[in-house]
C-alpha cells in the first residue's frame, strides 16, 4: 500500500466505456466530458486522456486553472471553461485557445480586452439563464449582452461559437421545468442566429438530460457524473443505464484489538460495544474527505462482510466493530466501489449521509493517492 495506507483505484477502461455509451445516447450530438473538480475526484489528466480516447470531442471545466492544466498536459482539443472572476488572466486562456463562457457583460468586456492584447479573437459561449437561477443572464439582459458580443465579433475580437445553458431539474424525469427551460433556450438561440452569430454548438444537456431527454441534446451534451459511471437518476442503477462506476476507495485495517462490553468508541463515545468484541481501525477520516456524517451511518466492506462505522469519523481514522469475524490487521477495507463484490457504492454512501453521489466522489481528499487501472 506504499506510504499511504489507502487509495482510490480509478478504472480508466470504465471511463472509456462510459464515454462510448454516452456517445450512443448523444447520437448525432458531440460529447463534452465534464472534468471539473479534478474530474469529480477521479484525477483530471488521466480521465481527460481516457475521455478523449473514447471520442469526447470536448472537455468542460469550471476553472481556468483546470483548462490550463489540460493544455499543460498536452491536450489540444476543444476545452470550455465557465467560471472566472473579474481580473482573471483571460489573455493566457485566449492564447491557449481555451473557449470561454460569457455569463455577464463585465466578462464580455474583459474577454474583448484579452483578445485585443493577444491579437486573436476569443472563442466565446454566451450563457443564457433559462431557469436555473444561477449563472448567465435572463432573456432580456441576455439579448443586450448578445448584441454587444455580435458587435465585438464584427470588430474581430470575439467569435460567438456557442450558446449554452444549464438545467435545474433534469434528474426529475419528465419534470415540466425542462420543457420550459428548453423553450427559453430555443428562443435565445433564435435571437443569436438572427443577430448574426454563426454558432458551432448549442448546448444545455447535463448527464440526466443526456440519458433521458434527446430533445434537448442540440449539437453537444455535457455529461459529468455519468462519465464516472454514476447515475444522476434516483432509483436507476448505473448498470441499468449502461454505465459502470469508475472509482473504488480502499484501505486496510491498521489495528485490530479485543475489547470488553461497554467500551466507548471514538470521540464522544457515540458508540458503545454491547458485548466482548473486536475493534478495527481504518486509517481514513474527514481529512481524507470521508464525511463526518458517516459516523454510525455508512457501511464499509471487510472480507466479504459489511460493517457500519462505529462511533465518530475522526480526521484521519475511523473504527469498525468487527466482532465475530476473523478480520485481521492488514485486511483490505473497501469503502465504496462499483458494487460487484457486495461492497457499498457511492450511492449507498450518499444515502447513508444524506447527500448525493456527486459529493461522495468529488470530496475525496487530494491526499488520498489515485491509482489507475484499465
Ligand atoms: C455548466 C455545467 N455543465 C455540465 C455539468 C455536468 O453536470 P452532471 O454532472 O450532472 O452531468 C455541470 C456540473 O455541475 C455544469 O456546471
PDB file of C-alpha atoms and ligand atoms in Angstrom, residues 34 36 40 82 127 134 164-166 205-208 222-226 232 358, ligand 1:
ATOM      1  CA  UNK A  34     -17.049  17.410 -17.835  1.00  0.00           C
ATOM      2  CA  UNK A  36     -14.024  19.930 -13.456  1.00  0.00           C
ATOM      3  CA  UNK A  40     -15.121  14.736  -9.886  1.00  0.00           C
ATOM      4  CA  UNK A  82     -17.107  28.549 -17.487  1.00  0.00           C
ATOM      5  CA  UNK A 127     -24.559  31.823 -21.163  1.00  0.00           C
ATOM      6  CA  UNK A 134     -27.563  30.682 -11.281  1.00  0.00           C
ATOM      7  CA  UNK A 164     -25.384  27.411 -23.622  1.00  0.00           C
ATOM      8  CA  UNK A 165     -27.444  26.947 -20.513  1.00  0.00           C
ATOM      9  CA  UNK A 166     -27.852  24.554 -17.608  1.00  0.00           C
ATOM     10  CA  UNK A 205     -27.857  18.806 -21.530  1.00  0.00           C
ATOM     11  CA  UNK A 206     -26.136  17.528 -18.362  1.00  0.00           C
ATOM     12  CA  UNK A 207     -25.875  13.792 -17.574  1.00  0.00           C
ATOM     13  CA  UNK A 208     -29.537  13.401 -16.694  1.00  0.00           C
ATOM     14  CA  UNK A 222     -22.173  17.919 -21.296  1.00  0.00           C
ATOM     15  CA  UNK A 223     -22.259  14.835 -19.063  1.00  0.00           C
ATOM     16  CA  UNK A 224     -20.175  14.970 -15.901  1.00  0.00           C
ATOM     17  CA  UNK A 225     -21.461  12.420 -13.402  1.00  0.00           C
ATOM     18  CA  UNK A 226     -22.287   9.763 -15.994  1.00  0.00           C
ATOM     19  CA  UNK A 232     -27.939  11.050 -11.794  1.00  0.00           C
ATOM     20  CA  UNK A 358     -21.549  13.581  -6.807  1.00  0.00           C
TER      21      UNK A 358
HETATM   22  C1  LIG B   1     -22.351  24.056 -16.695  1.00  0.00           C
HETATM   23  C2  LIG B   1     -22.326  22.608 -16.376  1.00  0.00           C
HETATM   24  N1  LIG B   1     -22.496  21.705 -17.362  1.00  0.00           N
HETATM   25  C3  LIG B   1     -22.489  20.378 -17.142  1.00  0.00           C
HETATM   26  C4  LIG B   1     -22.296  19.880 -15.866  1.00  0.00           C
HETATM   27  C5  LIG B   1     -22.325  18.392 -15.660  1.00  0.00           C
HETATM   28  O1  LIG B   1     -23.411  18.030 -14.845  1.00  0.00           O
HETATM   29  P1  LIG B   1     -23.669  16.495 -14.489  1.00  0.00           P
HETATM   30  O2  LIG B   1     -22.504  16.064 -13.633  1.00  0.00           O
HETATM   31  O3  LIG B   1     -24.951  16.487 -13.745  1.00  0.00           O
HETATM   32  O4  LIG B   1     -23.704  15.768 -15.763  1.00  0.00           O
HETATM   33  C6  LIG B   1     -22.104  20.775 -14.808  1.00  0.00           C
HETATM   34  C7  LIG B   1     -21.936  20.272 -13.443  1.00  0.00           C
HETATM   35  O5  LIG B   1     -22.467  20.733 -12.499  1.00  0.00           O
HETATM   36  C8  LIG B   1     -22.113  22.178 -15.068  1.00  0.00           C
HETATM   37  O6  LIG B   1     -21.948  23.065 -14.084  1.00  0.00           O
END
